[in-house]
Amino acid sequence: MTREMTRAESPMGTTPGYMPGFGNDFETEALPGALPRGQNSPQKCNYGLYAEQLSGTAFTAPRGQNERSWCYRIRPSVKHTGRFEKIDMPWWRSAPNIDPDLISLGQYRWDPVPYTDAPLTFVTGMRTMTTAGDVNTQTGMAAHIYLANNSMEDEYFYSADGELLVVPQEGLLRFHTELGTIDLAPKEIAIIPRGLVYRVEVVEGPARGFVCENYGQKFDLPNRGPIGANCLANPRDFLTPVAAFEDREVPSTVTIKWCGQFHQTKIGHSPLDVVAWHGNYAPVKYDLTTYSPVGAILFDHPDPSIFTVLTAPSGQEGTANIDFVLFRERWMVAENTFRPPWYHKNVMSELMGNIYGQYDAKPKGFVPGGVSLHNCMLPHGPDAPAFEGASNAELAPVKLDNTMSFMFETRFPQHLTAFAAKEAPLQDDYISCWDGIEKKFDGTPGEK
Ligand SMILES: [Fe+2]
């Protein structure tokens, strides 16, 4: 299979197999007439299908947040479960996961988690780096790295614990979901909703990437405030797949993540049997190269929230459960300004990943596939070379090119897993990147 064109590369306004829009009310059918017209639950559905509602929010959520989809399927979902057995998934951890023997307080950075020869699927290859909040109270998140070299065949998965924001770094994945098929390449992201059943095919592997598991309220587009009606992530660049289904009767397993534990059930057919659906609770993908950054055009450096792609509210206004923030190619033009991110301590906890290229605050050491963590109220900022370079640079307009990093920023402290602390390639010398910062103050005025 050749890689499909991304949204930004597509010569047409639409992409085959997808419907544009964020949070739209969609309707789609894989067979003509499968979708009832004018009602949700007719006495008998066409083709002998079963009508079933998938609710992503409480029935009584406010209209602007209320999300649900009506599915017309070969079997109702209850036929896709049987007796559950608990299974081990030792690398995929959930909050609270506070190991008293580990120190989460610190500035941390990791090299890319290396591939292995062991057969790993998108699910069994999930390696949790940090957890925050509490999965049982639907607050907080977990940050994962996935390594996948094997497709899920007759193996299906869903999570009741949260939606997954998937950020590929290498390899091509195909998500076969109940509501349609999403192809996902680096520079794109996908959101797989809570409760949606899917299997993941590795189209080109091995595949590695980052995942933010959002236990809380769903990701939404941020308000733009005075920016107005355009720029940042635009709704038309989000793509939801058209209906697609499998009518396959073979021994299959369904694995369910529920309250941090994994359960497996055996069934005799594919659960991806939704022939038609309508509604606004659906998977979506987005091409990060369509993100239109807004920034400083005269002086000073805005807060990184200016680069928010998606935000998951926490219930406290302006304080996100998670912000997904993108640092991509852009022009730097500010006058008389220290242009990289300033030094800071932040009540929010910041986990960053590098998709490709070089990040401007850390010219070395933060490599594609790598991760850094700057936890709640832990100081951080440019390393010594970045500080000296930016302090002495001629402030001509400069294009930051070939760079794409992101941040999962949460209001909750992030706790390291044992994997992150002991097995992932932690850079022991990361803290030394600030060693070269000198005291310049000597009591006399003037630039130093
Ligand atoms: Fe920061």
Short mmCIF file of N, CA, C and O in Angstrom, two decimals, residues 245-369:
data_model
loop_
_atom_site.label_atom_id
_atom_site.label_comp_id
_atom_site.label_asym_id
_atom_site.label_seq_id
_atom_site.Cartn_x
_atom_site.Cartn_y
_atom_site.Cartn_z
N PHE A 245 -17.64 -1.97 7.26
CA PHE A 245 -17.93 -3.05 8.20
C PHE A 245 -17.28 -4.35 7.76
O PHE A 245 -16.87 -4.51 6.60
N GLU A 246 -17.15 -5.26 8.72
CA GLU A 246 -16.65 -6.61 8.45
C GLU A 246 -17.76 -7.60 8.79
O GLU A 246 -18.34 -7.53 9.87
N ASP A 247 -18.05 -8.51 7.86
CA ASP A 247 -19.00 -9.60 8.14
C ASP A 247 -18.16 -10.87 8.11
O ASP A 247 -18.12 -11.57 7.10
N ARG A 248 -17.46 -11.13 9.19
CA ARG A 248 -16.47 -12.21 9.23
C ARG A 248 -16.74 -13.08 10.44
O ARG A 248 -16.80 -12.57 11.56
N GLU A 249 -16.91 -14.36 10.21
CA GLU A 249 -17.22 -15.27 11.31
C GLU A 249 -16.03 -16.17 11.56
O GLU A 249 -15.88 -17.23 10.94
N VAL A 250 -15.16 -15.73 12.42
CA VAL A 250 -13.96 -16.48 12.79
C VAL A 250 -13.75 -16.29 14.29
O VAL A 250 -14.19 -15.29 14.87
N PRO A 251 -13.07 -17.23 14.94
CA PRO A 251 -12.79 -17.05 16.37
C PRO A 251 -11.99 -15.76 16.59
O PRO A 251 -10.99 -15.52 15.93
N SER A 252 -12.48 -14.93 17.49
CA SER A 252 -11.89 -13.61 17.70
C SER A 252 -11.85 -13.30 19.19
O SER A 252 -12.60 -13.89 19.98
N THR A 253 -10.98 -12.39 19.56
CA THR A 253 -10.93 -11.93 20.95
C THR A 253 -11.22 -10.44 21.01
O THR A 253 -10.84 -9.69 20.09
N VAL A 254 -11.88 -10.04 22.06
CA VAL A 254 -12.09 -8.62 22.33
C VAL A 254 -11.45 -8.32 23.69
O VAL A 254 -11.78 -8.98 24.69
N THR A 255 -10.52 -7.39 23.70
CA THR A 255 -9.87 -6.98 24.95
C THR A 255 -10.43 -5.63 25.36
O THR A 255 -10.55 -4.72 24.51
N ILE A 256 -10.78 -5.53 26.61
CA ILE A 256 -11.41 -4.31 27.11
C ILE A 256 -10.58 -3.77 28.26
O ILE A 256 -10.30 -4.49 29.23
N LYS A 257 -10.18 -2.51 28.14
CA LYS A 257 -9.53 -1.83 29.27
C LYS A 257 -10.62 -1.13 30.07
O LYS A 257 -11.37 -0.31 29.53
N TRP A 258 -10.68 -1.43 31.35
CA TRP A 258 -11.76 -0.90 32.19
C TRP A 258 -11.19 -0.67 33.58
O TRP A 258 -10.69 -1.59 34.23
N CYS A 259 -11.19 0.58 34.01
CA CYS A 259 -10.66 0.95 35.33
C CYS A 259 -9.23 0.46 35.52
O CYS A 259 -8.86 -0.02 36.60
N GLY A 260 -8.45 0.59 34.47
CA GLY A 260 -7.03 0.27 34.57
C GLY A 260 -6.70 -1.20 34.46
O GLY A 260 -5.54 -1.57 34.50
N GLN A 261 -7.71 -2.04 34.32
CA GLN A 261 -7.46 -3.47 34.19
C GLN A 261 -7.91 -3.96 32.82
O GLN A 261 -8.78 -3.35 32.18
N PHE A 262 -7.33 -5.07 32.42
CA PHE A 262 -7.59 -5.59 31.08
C PHE A 262 -8.36 -6.90 31.18
O PHE A 262 -8.04 -7.76 31.98
N HIS A 263 -9.36 -6.99 30.34
CA HIS A 263 -10.27 -8.13 30.36
C HIS A 263 -10.40 -8.64 28.93
O HIS A 263 -10.45 -7.84 27.99
N GLN A 264 -10.48 -9.95 28.80
CA GLN A 264 -10.60 -10.50 27.45
C GLN A 264 -11.82 -11.41 27.36
O GLN A 264 -12.17 -12.11 28.32
N THR A 265 -12.46 -11.37 26.22
CA THR A 265 -13.61 -12.22 25.97
C THR A 265 -13.47 -12.81 24.57
O THR A 265 -12.88 -12.17 23.69
N LYS A 266 -13.99 -14.02 24.39
CA LYS A 266 -13.85 -14.69 23.10
C LYS A 266 -15.22 -14.71 22.40
O LYS A 266 -16.24 -15.04 23.03
N ILE A 267 -15.22 -14.38 21.13
CA ILE A 267 -16.45 -14.41 20.34
C ILE A 267 -16.15 -15.07 19.01
O ILE A 267 -14.99 -15.32 18.68
N GLY A 268 -17.19 -15.32 18.22
CA GLY A 268 -17.02 -16.08 16.99
C GLY A 268 -17.11 -15.26 15.72
O GLY A 268 -17.34 -15.81 14.64
N HIS A 269 -16.92 -13.94 15.85
CA HIS A 269 -17.12 -13.09 14.67
C HIS A 269 -16.44 -11.74 14.91
O HIS A 269 -16.05 -11.43 16.03
N SER A 270 -16.34 -10.95 13.84
CA SER A 270 -15.79 -9.60 13.99
C SER A 270 -16.84 -8.68 14.62
O SER A 270 -17.99 -8.67 14.20
N PRO A 271 -16.42 -7.89 15.61
CA PRO A 271 -17.36 -6.92 16.18
C PRO A 271 -17.45 -5.62 15.36
O PRO A 271 -18.24 -4.74 15.70
N LEU A 272 -16.66 -5.54 14.31
CA LEU A 272 -16.69 -4.31 13.49
C LEU A 272 -17.81 -4.46 12.45
O LEU A 272 -17.57 -4.59 11.26
N ASP A 273 -19.03 -4.44 12.93
CA ASP A 273 -20.16 -4.82 12.08
C ASP A 273 -21.20 -3.70 11.93
O ASP A 273 -22.38 -3.96 11.72
N VAL A 274 -20.72 -2.46 12.03
CA VAL A 274 -21.64 -1.33 11.88
C VAL A 274 -21.74 -0.97 10.40
O VAL A 274 -20.77 -0.52 9.79
N VAL A 275 -22.89 -1.19 9.82
CA VAL A 275 -23.09 -0.99 8.38
C VAL A 275 -23.40 0.47 8.07
O VAL A 275 -23.06 0.98 7.01
N ALA A 276 -24.02 1.15 9.02
CA ALA A 276 -24.37 2.56 8.82
C ALA A 276 -24.42 3.23 10.18
O ALA A 276 -24.67 2.56 11.19
N TRP A 277 -24.13 4.52 10.21
CA TRP A 277 -24.23 5.24 11.48
C TRP A 277 -24.50 6.71 11.22
O TRP A 277 -24.22 7.23 10.14
N HIS A 278 -25.05 7.35 12.23
CA HIS A 278 -25.13 8.81 12.19
C HIS A 278 -24.89 9.34 13.60
O HIS A 278 -25.16 8.65 14.58
N GLY A 279 -24.37 10.55 13.68
CA GLY A 279 -24.14 11.14 14.99
C GLY A 279 -22.84 11.93 15.02
O GLY A 279 -22.22 12.18 13.98
N ASN A 280 -22.45 12.33 16.23
CA ASN A 280 -21.28 13.19 16.38
C ASN A 280 -20.24 12.60 17.32
O ASN A 280 -19.32 13.30 17.74
N TYR A 281 -20.38 11.32 17.68
CA TYR A 281 -19.38 10.65 18.51
C TYR A 281 -18.65 9.66 17.61
O TYR A 281 -19.19 8.59 17.28
N ALA A 282 -17.44 10.03 17.19
CA ALA A 282 -16.78 9.26 16.13
C ALA A 282 -15.28 9.51 16.16
O ALA A 282 -14.83 10.54 16.67
N PRO A 283 -14.53 8.59 15.60
CA PRO A 283 -13.07 8.82 15.52
C PRO A 283 -12.77 9.91 14.50
O PRO A 283 -13.57 10.17 13.60
N VAL A 284 -11.60 10.50 14.65
CA VAL A 284 -11.24 11.61 13.77
C VAL A 284 -9.73 11.64 13.61
O VAL A 284 -8.99 11.18 14.50
N LYS A 285 -9.28 12.09 12.45
CA LYS A 285 -7.84 12.34 12.31
C LYS A 285 -7.63 13.76 11.82
O LYS A 285 -8.55 14.41 11.31
N TYR A 286 -6.37 14.21 11.98
CA TYR A 286 -6.04 15.60 11.67
C TYR A 286 -4.59 15.64 11.19
O TYR A 286 -3.72 15.01 11.78
N ASP A 287 -4.37 16.40 10.13
CA ASP A 287 -3.04 16.58 9.57
C ASP A 287 -2.39 17.79 10.25
O ASP A 287 -2.83 18.92 10.06
N LEU A 288 -1.34 17.53 11.02
CA LEU A 288 -0.72 18.62 11.80
C LEU A 288 -0.10 19.69 10.91
O LEU A 288 0.12 20.82 11.37
N THR A 289 0.16 19.36 9.63
CA THR A 289 0.75 20.38 8.76
C THR A 289 -0.29 21.40 8.32
O THR A 289 0.05 22.39 7.66
N THR A 290 -1.57 21.18 8.65
CA THR A 290 -2.57 22.21 8.37
C THR A 290 -2.75 23.15 9.56
O THR A 290 -3.60 24.04 9.50
N TYR A 291 -1.98 22.95 10.62
CA TYR A 291 -2.10 23.81 11.80
C TYR A 291 -1.47 25.17 11.49
O TYR A 291 -0.31 25.26 11.08
N SER A 292 -2.22 26.22 11.66
CA SER A 292 -1.78 27.58 11.33
C SER A 292 -1.35 28.31 12.60
O SER A 292 -2.19 28.80 13.36
N PRO A 293 -0.03 28.34 12.87
CA PRO A 293 0.40 28.94 14.13
C PRO A 293 0.27 30.46 14.11
O PRO A 293 0.42 31.11 13.08
N VAL A 294 -0.02 31.01 15.26
CA VAL A 294 -0.12 32.45 15.47
C VAL A 294 0.90 32.79 16.55
O VAL A 294 1.01 32.06 17.53
N GLY A 295 1.65 33.88 16.36
CA GLY A 295 2.68 34.16 17.35
C GLY A 295 3.11 35.60 17.36
O GLY A 295 2.42 36.47 16.81
N ALA A 296 4.28 35.84 17.98
CA ALA A 296 4.77 37.21 18.17
C ALA A 296 5.19 37.81 16.83
O ALA A 296 5.97 37.21 16.10
N ILE A 297 4.68 39.00 16.55
CA ILE A 297 5.12 39.69 15.33
C ILE A 297 5.78 41.03 15.62
O ILE A 297 6.09 41.78 14.71
N LEU A 298 6.02 41.37 16.89
CA LEU A 298 6.81 42.56 17.17
C LEU A 298 7.83 42.31 18.28
O LEU A 298 9.03 42.39 18.04
N PHE A 299 7.37 41.97 19.49
CA PHE A 299 8.34 41.67 20.54
C PHE A 299 7.70 40.73 21.57
O PHE A 299 6.49 40.60 21.65
N ASP A 300 8.56 40.10 22.33
CA ASP A 300 8.21 39.18 23.42
C ASP A 300 7.65 37.85 22.90
O ASP A 300 7.33 37.68 21.73
N HIS A 301 7.55 36.95 23.82
CA HIS A 301 7.25 35.56 23.49
C HIS A 301 5.95 35.19 24.18
O HIS A 301 5.86 35.24 25.39
N PRO A 302 4.92 34.86 23.44
CA PRO A 302 3.65 34.51 24.10
C PRO A 302 3.76 33.17 24.84
O PRO A 302 4.68 32.39 24.62
N ASP A 303 2.80 32.94 25.71
CA ASP A 303 2.73 31.64 26.38
C ASP A 303 2.53 30.55 25.34
O ASP A 303 1.88 30.77 24.31
N PRO A 304 3.06 29.34 25.60
CA PRO A 304 2.94 28.28 24.60
C PRO A 304 1.50 27.85 24.34
O PRO A 304 1.23 27.15 23.36
N SER A 305 0.58 28.28 25.17
CA SER A 305 -0.83 27.99 24.92
C SER A 305 -1.30 28.55 23.58
O SER A 305 -2.33 28.09 23.05
N ILE A 306 -0.53 29.49 23.03
CA ILE A 306 -0.89 30.03 21.71
C ILE A 306 -0.83 28.93 20.65
O ILE A 306 -1.40 29.06 19.57
N PHE A 307 -0.12 27.84 20.96
CA PHE A 307 0.04 26.74 20.00
C PHE A 307 -0.86 25.55 20.33
O PHE A 307 -0.59 24.43 19.90
N THR A 308 -1.93 25.77 21.09
CA THR A 308 -2.82 24.67 21.46
C THR A 308 -3.60 24.17 20.24
O THR A 308 -4.25 24.95 19.55
N VAL A 309 -3.51 22.87 20.00
CA VAL A 309 -4.29 22.24 18.93
C VAL A 309 -5.64 21.81 19.47
O VAL A 309 -6.68 22.08 18.88
N LEU A 310 -5.60 21.11 20.60
CA LEU A 310 -6.81 20.56 21.22
C LEU A 310 -6.71 20.75 22.72
O LEU A 310 -5.61 20.69 23.29
N THR A 311 -7.84 20.93 23.36
CA THR A 311 -7.84 21.06 24.81
C THR A 311 -8.95 20.20 25.39
O THR A 311 -10.06 20.12 24.83
N ALA A 312 -8.63 19.55 26.50
CA ALA A 312 -9.62 18.74 27.21
C ALA A 312 -9.88 19.44 28.55
O ALA A 312 -9.00 19.48 29.41
N PRO A 313 -11.06 20.01 28.72
CA PRO A 313 -11.32 20.82 29.92
C PRO A 313 -11.33 19.96 31.18
O PRO A 313 -11.58 18.76 31.15
N SER A 314 -11.06 20.63 32.31
CA SER A 314 -11.07 19.91 33.59
C SER A 314 -12.28 20.25 34.43
O SER A 314 -12.48 19.66 35.49
N GLY A 315 -13.08 21.20 33.99
CA GLY A 315 -14.19 21.67 34.81
C GLY A 315 -13.89 22.99 35.48
O GLY A 315 -14.80 23.72 35.87
N GLN A 316 -12.59 23.30 35.65
CA GLN A 316 -12.19 24.61 36.16
C GLN A 316 -11.80 25.46 34.95
O GLN A 316 -10.88 25.10 34.21
N GLU A 317 -12.51 26.54 34.78
CA GLU A 317 -12.36 27.31 33.55
C GLU A 317 -10.90 27.71 33.29
O GLU A 317 -10.22 28.24 34.18
N GLY A 318 -10.43 27.45 32.08
CA GLY A 318 -9.08 27.85 31.69
C GLY A 318 -7.98 26.94 32.19
O GLY A 318 -6.82 27.18 31.89
N THR A 319 -8.32 25.93 32.95
CA THR A 319 -7.32 25.02 33.51
C THR A 319 -7.59 23.64 32.94
O THR A 319 -8.52 22.95 33.36
N ALA A 320 -6.77 23.25 31.95
CA ALA A 320 -7.10 22.06 31.19
C ALA A 320 -6.74 20.78 31.95
O ALA A 320 -5.73 20.72 32.65
N ASN A 321 -7.57 19.79 31.78
CA ASN A 321 -7.14 18.44 32.13
C ASN A 321 -5.94 18.08 31.26
O ASN A 321 -4.93 17.58 31.77
N ILE A 322 -6.05 18.38 29.98
CA ILE A 322 -4.92 18.20 29.05
C ILE A 322 -5.01 19.24 27.94
O ILE A 322 -6.09 19.45 27.38
N ASP A 323 -3.89 19.86 27.64
CA ASP A 323 -3.75 20.60 26.39
C ASP A 323 -2.79 19.82 25.50
O ASP A 323 -1.74 19.35 25.96
N PHE A 324 -3.14 19.72 24.23
CA PHE A 324 -2.22 19.17 23.23
C PHE A 324 -1.69 20.35 22.43
O PHE A 324 -2.45 21.04 21.75
N VAL A 325 -0.38 20.58 22.56
CA VAL A 325 0.24 21.80 22.05
C VAL A 325 1.29 21.41 21.01
O VAL A 325 2.04 20.45 21.20
N LEU A 326 1.33 22.16 19.90
CA LEU A 326 2.21 21.80 18.78
C LEU A 326 3.25 22.89 18.53
O LEU A 326 2.91 24.07 18.40
N PHE A 327 4.51 22.47 18.44
CA PHE A 327 5.61 23.38 18.10
C PHE A 327 6.11 22.96 16.72
O PHE A 327 6.84 21.99 16.59
N ARG A 328 5.66 23.69 15.71
CA ARG A 328 5.98 23.29 14.35
C ARG A 328 6.72 24.42 13.63
O ARG A 328 7.02 25.47 14.24
N GLU A 329 6.99 24.19 12.35
CA GLU A 329 7.68 25.19 11.55
C GLU A 329 6.96 26.54 11.65
O GLU A 329 5.73 26.61 11.62
N ARG A 330 7.77 27.61 11.78
CA ARG A 330 7.19 28.95 11.87
C ARG A 330 8.30 29.97 11.73
O ARG A 330 9.47 29.66 11.87
N TRP A 331 7.90 31.18 11.49
CA TRP A 331 8.84 32.29 11.40
C TRP A 331 9.02 32.91 12.78
O TRP A 331 8.07 33.05 13.54
N MET A 332 10.27 33.30 13.06
CA MET A 332 10.59 34.04 14.27
C MET A 332 11.01 35.44 13.83
O MET A 332 12.01 35.59 13.11
N VAL A 333 10.25 36.43 14.24
CA VAL A 333 10.52 37.78 13.73
C VAL A 333 10.61 38.82 14.84
O VAL A 333 10.85 40.00 14.57
N ALA A 334 10.40 38.42 16.11
CA ALA A 334 10.30 39.42 17.18
C ALA A 334 11.61 40.20 17.34
O ALA A 334 12.70 39.64 17.28
N GLU A 335 11.44 41.51 17.56
CA GLU A 335 12.59 42.39 17.76
C GLU A 335 12.97 42.41 19.24
O GLU A 335 12.12 42.25 20.11
N ASN A 336 14.25 42.67 19.51
CA ASN A 336 14.75 42.83 20.88
C ASN A 336 14.12 41.83 21.84
O ASN A 336 13.61 42.18 22.90
N THR A 337 14.16 40.59 21.46
CA THR A 337 13.44 39.55 22.20
C THR A 337 14.29 38.29 22.28
O THR A 337 14.94 37.91 21.31
N PHE A 338 14.28 37.68 23.46
CA PHE A 338 14.83 36.34 23.59
C PHE A 338 13.80 35.38 23.01
O PHE A 338 12.72 35.19 23.58
N ARG A 339 14.09 34.82 21.86
CA ARG A 339 13.04 34.16 21.08
C ARG A 339 12.66 32.74 21.54
O ARG A 339 11.50 32.36 21.37
N PRO A 340 13.59 31.94 22.04
CA PRO A 340 13.12 30.60 22.48
C PRO A 340 12.22 30.73 23.71
O PRO A 340 12.09 31.81 24.29
N PRO A 341 11.58 29.63 24.13
CA PRO A 341 10.78 29.70 25.35
C PRO A 341 11.61 30.20 26.52
O PRO A 341 12.78 29.85 26.66
N TRP A 342 11.00 31.02 27.36
CA TRP A 342 11.71 31.56 28.51
C TRP A 342 11.84 30.52 29.61
O TRP A 342 11.21 29.47 29.59
N TYR A 343 12.69 30.84 30.59
CA TYR A 343 12.77 29.97 31.77
C TYR A 343 11.47 30.10 32.55
O TYR A 343 10.89 31.18 32.64
N HIS A 344 11.02 28.99 33.11
CA HIS A 344 9.78 29.08 33.87
C HIS A 344 9.58 27.90 34.81
O HIS A 344 10.24 26.86 34.68
N LYS A 345 8.69 28.11 35.75
CA LYS A 345 8.11 27.07 36.60
C LYS A 345 6.61 27.14 36.37
O LYS A 345 6.04 28.22 36.36
N ASN A 346 5.97 25.98 36.26
CA ASN A 346 4.59 25.95 35.78
C ASN A 346 3.78 25.04 36.70
O ASN A 346 4.20 23.93 37.03
N VAL A 347 2.61 25.49 37.08
CA VAL A 347 1.72 24.63 37.87
C VAL A 347 1.28 23.41 37.07
O VAL A 347 0.97 22.36 37.63
N MET A 348 1.25 23.55 35.75
CA MET A 348 0.89 22.43 34.89
C MET A 348 2.12 21.54 34.68
O MET A 348 3.26 21.98 34.79
N SER A 349 1.88 20.29 34.36
CA SER A 349 2.97 19.33 34.12
C SER A 349 3.10 19.11 32.62
O SER A 349 2.11 18.85 31.94
N GLU A 350 4.33 19.17 32.15
CA GLU A 350 4.58 19.20 30.71
C GLU A 350 5.36 17.96 30.27
O GLU A 350 6.51 17.78 30.65
N LEU A 351 4.73 17.16 29.44
CA LEU A 351 5.44 16.06 28.78
C LEU A 351 5.55 16.38 27.31
O LEU A 351 4.54 16.68 26.66
N MET A 352 6.78 16.38 26.81
CA MET A 352 6.99 16.72 25.40
C MET A 352 7.49 15.52 24.63
O MET A 352 8.17 14.65 25.17
N GLY A 353 7.18 15.49 23.34
CA GLY A 353 7.73 14.49 22.44
C GLY A 353 8.17 15.16 21.16
O GLY A 353 7.63 16.18 20.76
N ASN A 354 9.20 14.58 20.55
CA ASN A 354 9.72 15.11 19.29
C ASN A 354 9.29 14.18 18.16
O ASN A 354 9.60 13.00 18.17
N ILE A 355 8.54 14.73 17.20
CA ILE A 355 8.10 13.95 16.05
C ILE A 355 9.19 13.93 14.98
O ILE A 355 9.53 12.90 14.44
N TYR A 356 9.74 15.10 14.67
CA TYR A 356 10.91 15.16 13.80
C TYR A 356 11.63 16.48 14.00
O TYR A 356 11.06 17.46 14.51
N GLY A 357 12.90 16.50 13.58
CA GLY A 357 13.66 17.74 13.56
C GLY A 357 14.21 18.13 14.91
O GLY A 357 14.32 17.32 15.84
N GLN A 358 14.55 19.41 15.00
CA GLN A 358 15.26 19.95 16.16
C GLN A 358 14.38 20.98 16.85
O GLN A 358 13.82 21.86 16.22
N TYR A 359 14.28 20.85 18.17
CA TYR A 359 13.45 21.76 18.96
C TYR A 359 14.30 22.96 19.37
O TYR A 359 15.44 22.81 19.79
N ASP A 360 13.73 24.18 19.28
CA ASP A 360 14.58 25.38 19.37
C ASP A 360 15.16 25.63 20.76
O ASP A 360 16.21 26.25 20.88
N ALA A 361 14.50 25.14 21.82
CA ALA A 361 15.05 25.37 23.16
C ALA A 361 16.11 24.34 23.54
O ALA A 361 16.80 24.51 24.53
N LYS A 362 16.19 23.26 22.75
CA LYS A 362 17.14 22.19 23.07
C LYS A 362 17.74 21.69 21.76
O LYS A 362 17.27 20.73 21.17
N PRO A 363 18.81 22.38 21.29
CA PRO A 363 19.37 22.01 19.99
C PRO A 363 19.88 20.58 19.95
O PRO A 363 19.94 19.97 18.89
N LYS A 364 20.30 20.04 21.08
CA LYS A 364 20.83 18.67 21.09
C LYS A 364 20.14 17.86 22.18
O LYS A 364 19.70 18.41 23.20
N GLY A 365 20.05 16.58 21.98
CA GLY A 365 19.63 15.68 23.06
C GLY A 365 18.15 15.35 23.05
O GLY A 365 17.77 14.30 23.54
N PHE A 366 17.32 16.26 22.51
CA PHE A 366 15.88 15.98 22.43
C PHE A 366 15.62 15.57 20.98
O PHE A 366 15.41 16.40 20.12
N VAL A 367 15.69 14.27 20.74
CA VAL A 367 15.75 13.77 19.37
C VAL A 367 14.40 13.20 18.96
O VAL A 367 13.55 12.90 19.81
N PRO A 368 14.16 13.05 17.65
CA PRO A 368 12.89 12.47 17.20
C PRO A 368 12.62 11.12 17.87
O PRO A 368 13.49 10.25 17.91
N GLY A 369 11.43 10.97 18.39
CA GLY A 369 11.08 9.77 19.16
C GLY A 369 11.34 9.93 20.64
O GLY A 369 10.89 9.12 21.44
#
